[in-house]
Amino acid sequence: MPSQPLIGVTTYFTRARWGAAWDLRAALLPGDYPHHIQRAGGLAVMLPPDDPATAEALVRRLDGLVLAGGEDLDPALYGATPHPRTGPPVPERDRWELALLDAALRQGVPLLGICRGMQLMNVHAGGALNQHLPETVGHKDHNPRVGVFSHHRVEPVAWTRMGQLLAAPAQVATHHHQGVSRLGTGLIASAHAEDGTIEAIEYPGDCFRVGVQWHPEADDDLRVITALIHATTAR
């Protein structure tokens, strides 16, 4: 049996309560992320924030990288002032994940950015974010209820990697109030929502370097994560 690829998933520190009395700072990751990777044939390992100087060595040990969803990025990273609806910055996570992303791009490690992870890819490439989509698109369909995934339709761009993966419009799990406003250098938009919001981005070329604004781990559709797993065997 061929060895299973090792897929690192970013996580974050936050206060958590569990058991009879524990209330401590914890490295947290929703269980759907590792389960999704495992179902696609990978081995999942959590990557809590660390010294960015260690990112290069860590990524060398990985076969693939998933940049998980979570808190809003610090608007200072793309030269903006915080919107009233933007969450407080989490600099230790921003620095760590930018370092991991930078290392993965340099080393040619396949990567998938999910929600915040896609936004991080865009900002890393010099792009910018819309800090509160409802003010631009005129509705709350991307995040109608905080803490609950809803679904909306995305249209892939036919000639892109995402277009090949999805082949047709798809219903995807969504939970975000921010999105891409200015696309980063070298990236292409490879899927859109019906309101025009960019829902997937990717770097052209043979290496799998894709970001999706939706949450594939919240659904049974394994096409995106399976593509990442397959890409690790092609290195």
mmCIF file of N, CA and C in Angstrom, residues 53-130:
data_model
loop_
_atom_site.group_PDB
_atom_site.id
_atom_site.type_symbol
_atom_site.label_atom_id
_atom_site.label_comp_id
_atom_site.label_asym_id
_atom_site.label_seq_id
_atom_site.Cartn_x
_atom_site.Cartn_y
_atom_site.Cartn_z
ATOM 1 N N ALA A 53 10.217 31.723 11.731
ATOM 2 C CA ALA A 53 11.534 31.272 11.263
ATOM 3 C C ALA A 53 11.593 29.751 11.110
ATOM 4 N N THR A 54 10.679 29.025 11.731
ATOM 5 C CA THR A 54 10.677 27.565 11.634
ATOM 6 C C THR A 54 9.856 27.052 10.456
ATOM 7 N N ALA A 55 9.158 27.939 9.774
ATOM 8 C CA ALA A 55 8.215 27.510 8.730
ATOM 9 C C ALA A 55 8.914 26.767 7.598
ATOM 10 N N GLU A 56 10.071 27.258 7.184
ATOM 11 C CA GLU A 56 10.772 26.649 6.058
ATOM 12 C C GLU A 56 11.089 25.183 6.338
ATOM 13 N N ALA A 57 11.631 24.899 7.511
ATOM 14 C CA ALA A 57 11.989 23.525 7.860
ATOM 15 C C ALA A 57 10.751 22.659 8.032
ATOM 16 N N LEU A 58 9.696 23.221 8.605
ATOM 17 C CA LEU A 58 8.483 22.441 8.809
ATOM 18 C C LEU A 58 7.851 22.036 7.482
ATOM 19 N N VAL A 59 7.741 22.993 6.567
ATOM 20 C CA VAL A 59 7.098 22.710 5.279
ATOM 21 C C VAL A 59 7.870 21.648 4.504
ATOM 22 N N ARG A 60 9.192 21.585 4.688
ATOM 23 C CA ARG A 60 9.974 20.539 4.013
ATOM 24 C C ARG A 60 9.538 19.142 4.435
ATOM 25 N N ARG A 61 8.921 19.011 5.600
ATOM 26 C CA ARG A 61 8.478 17.702 6.084
ATOM 27 C C ARG A 61 7.066 17.348 5.608
ATOM 28 N N LEU A 62 6.382 18.304 5.005
ATOM 29 C CA LEU A 62 5.000 18.092 4.589
ATOM 30 C C LEU A 62 4.923 17.680 3.126
ATOM 31 N N ASP A 63 3.855 16.937 2.809
ATOM 32 C CA ASP A 63 3.541 16.646 1.415
ATOM 33 C C ASP A 63 2.539 17.649 0.855
ATOM 34 N N GLY A 64 1.750 18.256 1.733
ATOM 35 C CA GLY A 64 0.760 19.240 1.315
ATOM 36 C C GLY A 64 0.392 20.130 2.487
ATOM 37 N N LEU A 65 -0.200 21.273 2.190
ATOM 38 C CA LEU A 65 -0.549 22.258 3.208
ATOM 39 C C LEU A 65 -1.972 22.744 2.993
ATOM 40 N N VAL A 66 -2.743 22.799 4.070
ATOM 41 C CA VAL A 66 -4.075 23.403 4.059
ATOM 42 C C VAL A 66 -4.067 24.606 4.986
ATOM 43 N N LEU A 67 -4.401 25.763 4.437
ATOM 44 C CA LEU A 67 -4.567 26.979 5.227
ATOM 45 C C LEU A 67 -6.040 27.066 5.601
ATOM 46 N N ALA A 68 -6.334 26.865 6.879
ATOM 47 C CA ALA A 68 -7.718 26.724 7.329
ATOM 48 C C ALA A 68 -8.406 28.075 7.483
ATOM 49 N N GLY A 69 -9.725 28.014 7.645
ATOM 50 C CA GLY A 69 -10.516 29.210 7.883
ATOM 51 C C GLY A 69 -10.362 29.705 9.314
ATOM 52 N N GLY A 70 -11.022 30.817 9.599
ATOM 53 C CA GLY A 70 -10.951 31.361 10.958
ATOM 54 C C GLY A 70 -11.106 32.866 10.978
ATOM 55 N N GLU A 71 -10.321 33.513 11.844
ATOM 56 C CA GLU A 71 -10.471 34.939 12.092
ATOM 57 C C GLU A 71 -10.126 35.792 10.867
ATOM 58 N N ASP A 72 -10.644 37.028 10.875
ATOM 59 C CA ASP A 72 -10.320 37.985 9.821
ATOM 60 C C ASP A 72 -8.833 38.328 9.849
ATOM 61 N N LEU A 73 -8.276 38.542 8.673
ATOM 62 C CA LEU A 73 -6.896 39.013 8.562
ATOM 63 C C LEU A 73 -6.809 40.466 9.028
ATOM 64 N N ASP A 74 -5.633 40.847 9.521
ATOM 65 C CA ASP A 74 -5.388 42.226 9.913
ATOM 66 C C ASP A 74 -5.402 43.105 8.657
ATOM 67 N N PRO A 75 -6.310 44.082 8.564
ATOM 68 C CA PRO A 75 -6.363 44.937 7.368
ATOM 69 C C PRO A 75 -5.063 45.680 7.085
ATOM 70 N N ALA A 76 -4.227 45.871 8.111
ATOM 71 C CA ALA A 76 -2.943 46.534 7.889
ATOM 72 C C ALA A 76 -2.079 45.760 6.901
ATOM 73 N N LEU A 77 -2.310 44.448 6.775
ATOM 74 C CA LEU A 77 -1.525 43.633 5.852
ATOM 75 C C LEU A 77 -1.749 44.043 4.403
ATOM 76 N N TYR A 78 -2.915 44.639 4.115
ATOM 77 C CA TYR A 78 -3.167 45.105 2.745
ATOM 78 C C TYR A 78 -3.436 46.613 2.704
ATOM 79 N N GLY A 79 -2.888 47.300 3.709
ATOM 80 C CA GLY A 79 -2.892 48.755 3.689
ATOM 81 C C GLY A 79 -4.230 49.401 3.924
ATOM 82 N N ALA A 80 -5.114 48.744 4.678
ATOM 83 C CA ALA A 80 -6.450 49.283 4.930
ATOM 84 C C ALA A 80 -6.641 49.536 6.422
ATOM 85 N N THR A 81 -7.593 50.394 6.741
ATOM 86 C CA THR A 81 -7.994 50.599 8.126
ATOM 87 C C THR A 81 -9.124 49.637 8.447
ATOM 88 N N PRO A 82 -9.252 49.211 9.689
ATOM 89 C CA PRO A 82 -10.282 48.223 10.027
ATOM 90 C C PRO A 82 -11.698 48.754 9.837
ATOM 91 N N HIS A 83 -12.533 47.933 9.233
ATOM 92 C CA HIS A 83 -13.972 48.194 9.143
ATOM 93 C C HIS A 83 -14.583 47.890 10.511
ATOM 94 N N PRO A 84 -15.670 48.552 10.891
ATOM 95 C CA PRO A 84 -16.300 48.245 12.183
ATOM 96 C C PRO A 84 -16.694 46.783 12.358
ATOM 97 N N ARG A 85 -16.927 46.075 11.246
ATOM 98 C CA ARG A 85 -17.339 44.672 11.341
ATOM 99 C C ARG A 85 -16.166 43.700 11.232
ATOM 100 N N THR A 86 -14.953 44.215 11.068
ATOM 101 C CA THR A 86 -13.772 43.348 11.002
ATOM 102 C C THR A 86 -13.349 42.947 12.412
ATOM 103 N N GLY A 87 -13.056 41.668 12.586
ATOM 104 C CA GLY A 87 -12.675 41.160 13.899
ATOM 105 C C GLY A 87 -11.309 41.663 14.326
ATOM 106 N N PRO A 88 -11.003 41.535 15.610
ATOM 107 C CA PRO A 88 -9.700 41.985 16.113
ATOM 108 C C PRO A 88 -8.560 41.196 15.469
ATOM 109 N N PRO A 89 -7.422 41.835 15.226
ATOM 110 C CA PRO A 89 -6.311 41.140 14.567
ATOM 111 C C PRO A 89 -5.724 40.042 15.446
ATOM 112 N N VAL A 90 -5.186 39.028 14.784
ATOM 113 C CA VAL A 90 -4.511 37.917 15.468
ATOM 114 C C VAL A 90 -3.120 37.810 14.843
ATOM 115 N N PRO A 91 -2.210 38.705 15.239
ATOM 116 C CA PRO A 91 -0.919 38.808 14.534
ATOM 117 C C PRO A 91 -0.087 37.536 14.568
ATOM 118 N N GLU A 92 -0.137 36.759 15.667
ATOM 119 C CA GLU A 92 0.685 35.550 15.713
ATOM 120 C C GLU A 92 0.250 34.550 14.655
ATOM 121 N N ARG A 93 -1.053 34.479 14.398
ATOM 122 C CA ARG A 93 -1.531 33.575 13.360
ATOM 123 C C ARG A 93 -1.219 34.130 11.973
ATOM 124 N N ASP A 94 -1.433 35.422 11.768
ATOM 125 C CA ASP A 94 -1.140 36.013 10.468
ATOM 126 C C ASP A 94 0.325 35.808 10.084
ATOM 127 N N ARG A 95 1.242 36.099 11.006
ATOM 128 C CA ARG A 95 2.675 35.965 10.707
ATOM 129 C C ARG A 95 3.042 34.518 10.393
ATOM 130 N N TRP A 96 2.530 33.590 11.200
ATOM 131 C CA TRP A 96 2.849 32.171 11.047
ATOM 132 C C TRP A 96 2.341 31.629 9.711
ATOM 133 N N GLU A 97 1.104 31.934 9.384
ATOM 134 C CA GLU A 97 0.528 31.373 8.166
ATOM 135 C C GLU A 97 1.112 32.015 6.909
ATOM 136 N N LEU A 98 1.456 33.295 6.980
ATOM 137 C CA LEU A 98 2.135 33.915 5.846
ATOM 138 C C LEU A 98 3.498 33.256 5.615
ATOM 139 N N ALA A 99 4.187 32.913 6.689
ATOM 140 C CA ALA A 99 5.486 32.244 6.558
ATOM 141 C C ALA A 99 5.333 30.839 5.982
ATOM 142 N N LEU A 100 4.311 30.108 6.430
ATOM 143 C CA LEU A 100 4.055 28.774 5.882
ATOM 144 C C LEU A 100 3.714 28.855 4.394
ATOM 145 N N LEU A 101 2.857 29.798 4.046
ATOM 146 C CA LEU A 101 2.467 29.967 2.649
ATOM 147 C C LEU A 101 3.673 30.313 1.789
ATOM 148 N N ASP A 102 4.477 31.229 2.261
ATOM 149 C CA ASP A 102 5.665 31.633 1.516
ATOM 150 C C ASP A 102 6.595 30.437 1.291
ATOM 151 N N ALA A 103 6.789 29.626 2.336
ATOM 152 C CA ALA A 103 7.653 28.451 2.217
ATOM 153 C C ALA A 103 7.071 27.427 1.243
ATOM 154 N N ALA A 104 5.758 27.204 1.313
ATOM 155 C CA ALA A 104 5.125 26.239 0.413
ATOM 156 C C ALA A 104 5.246 26.676 -1.042
ATOM 157 N N LEU A 105 5.087 27.956 -1.309
ATOM 158 C CA LEU A 105 5.216 28.445 -2.678
ATOM 159 C C LEU A 105 6.650 28.282 -3.184
ATOM 160 N N ARG A 106 7.611 28.586 -2.342
ATOM 161 C CA ARG A 106 9.018 28.470 -2.760
ATOM 162 C C ARG A 106 9.417 27.019 -2.990
ATOM 163 N N GLN A 107 8.886 26.118 -2.154
ATOM 164 C CA GLN A 107 9.297 24.718 -2.228
ATOM 165 C C GLN A 107 8.441 23.891 -3.188
ATOM 166 N N GLY A 108 7.406 24.487 -3.750
ATOM 167 C CA GLY A 108 6.544 23.745 -4.652
ATOM 168 C C GLY A 108 5.677 22.717 -3.964
ATOM 169 N N VAL A 109 5.306 22.986 -2.698
ATOM 170 C CA VAL A 109 4.436 22.068 -1.950
ATOM 171 C C VAL A 109 2.976 22.373 -2.305
ATOM 172 N N PRO A 110 2.203 21.378 -2.727
ATOM 173 C CA PRO A 110 0.792 21.627 -3.045
ATOM 174 C C PRO A 110 0.052 22.228 -1.852
ATOM 175 N N LEU A 111 -0.817 23.185 -2.130
ATOM 176 C CA LEU A 111 -1.511 23.848 -1.025
ATOM 177 C C LEU A 111 -2.936 24.189 -1.406
ATOM 178 N N LEU A 112 -3.775 24.243 -0.364
ATOM 179 C CA LEU A 112 -5.177 24.601 -0.496
ATOM 180 C C LEU A 112 -5.514 25.615 0.577
ATOM 181 N N GLY A 113 -5.994 26.784 0.184
ATOM 182 C CA GLY A 113 -6.469 27.788 1.120
ATOM 183 C C GLY A 113 -7.982 27.738 1.213
ATOM 184 N N ILE A 114 -8.502 27.656 2.433
ATOM 185 C CA ILE A 114 -9.944 27.573 2.656
ATOM 186 C C ILE A 114 -10.413 28.826 3.374
ATOM 187 N N CYS A 115 -11.337 29.561 2.764
ATOM 188 C CA CYS A 115 -11.955 30.763 3.331
ATOM 189 C C CYS A 115 -10.879 31.779 3.724
ATOM 190 N N ARG A 116 -10.577 31.924 4.997
ATOM 191 C CA ARG A 116 -9.481 32.805 5.413
ATOM 192 C C ARG A 116 -8.197 32.449 4.669
ATOM 193 N N GLY A 117 -7.969 31.144 4.455
ATOM 194 C CA GLY A 117 -6.765 30.714 3.761
ATOM 195 C C GLY A 117 -6.684 31.240 2.345
ATOM 196 N N MET A 118 -7.818 31.293 1.635
ATOM 197 C CA MET A 118 -7.835 31.880 0.298
ATOM 198 C C MET A 118 -7.540 33.362 0.381
ATOM 199 N N GLN A 119 -8.123 34.040 1.363
ATOM 200 C CA GLN A 119 -7.883 35.467 1.530
ATOM 201 C C GLN A 119 -6.413 35.734 1.846
ATOM 202 N N LEU A 120 -5.810 34.854 2.639
ATOM 203 C CA LEU A 120 -4.389 34.981 2.956
ATOM 204 C C LEU A 120 -3.545 34.861 1.686
ATOM 205 N N MET A 121 -3.880 33.911 0.817
ATOM 206 C CA MET A 121 -3.167 33.760 -0.445
ATOM 207 C C MET A 121 -3.243 35.040 -1.264
ATOM 208 N N ASN A 122 -4.423 35.640 -1.301
ATOM 209 C CA ASN A 122 -4.604 36.854 -2.081
ATOM 210 C C ASN A 122 -3.802 38.022 -1.512
ATOM 211 N N VAL A 123 -3.844 38.185 -0.198
ATOM 212 C CA VAL A 123 -3.100 39.273 0.444
ATOM 213 C C VAL A 123 -1.594 39.063 0.297
ATOM 214 N N HIS A 124 -1.138 37.821 0.447
ATOM 215 C CA HIS A 124 0.283 37.506 0.271
ATOM 216 C C HIS A 124 0.765 37.927 -1.115
ATOM 217 N N ALA A 125 -0.111 37.822 -2.116
ATOM 218 C CA ALA A 125 0.236 38.173 -3.496
ATOM 219 C C ALA A 125 0.035 39.662 -3.798
ATOM 220 N N GLY A 126 -0.249 40.444 -2.755
ATOM 221 C CA GLY A 126 -0.408 41.879 -2.944
ATOM 222 C C GLY A 126 -1.826 42.328 -3.205
ATOM 223 N N GLY A 127 -2.794 41.423 -3.042
ATOM 224 C CA GLY A 127 -4.188 41.774 -3.240
ATOM 225 C C GLY A 127 -4.807 42.403 -2.007
ATOM 226 N N ALA A 128 -6.077 42.740 -2.098
ATOM 227 C CA ALA A 128 -6.801 43.374 -0.997
ATOM 228 C C ALA A 128 -8.149 42.701 -0.815
ATOM 229 N N LEU A 129 -8.773 42.971 0.345
ATOM 230 C CA LEU A 129 -10.048 42.344 0.694
ATOM 231 C C LEU A 129 -11.150 43.381 0.854
ATOM 232 N N ASN A 130 -12.348 42.940 0.530
ATOM 233 C CA ASN A 130 -13.571 43.658 0.895
ATOM 234 C C ASN A 130 -13.888 43.227 2.328
#
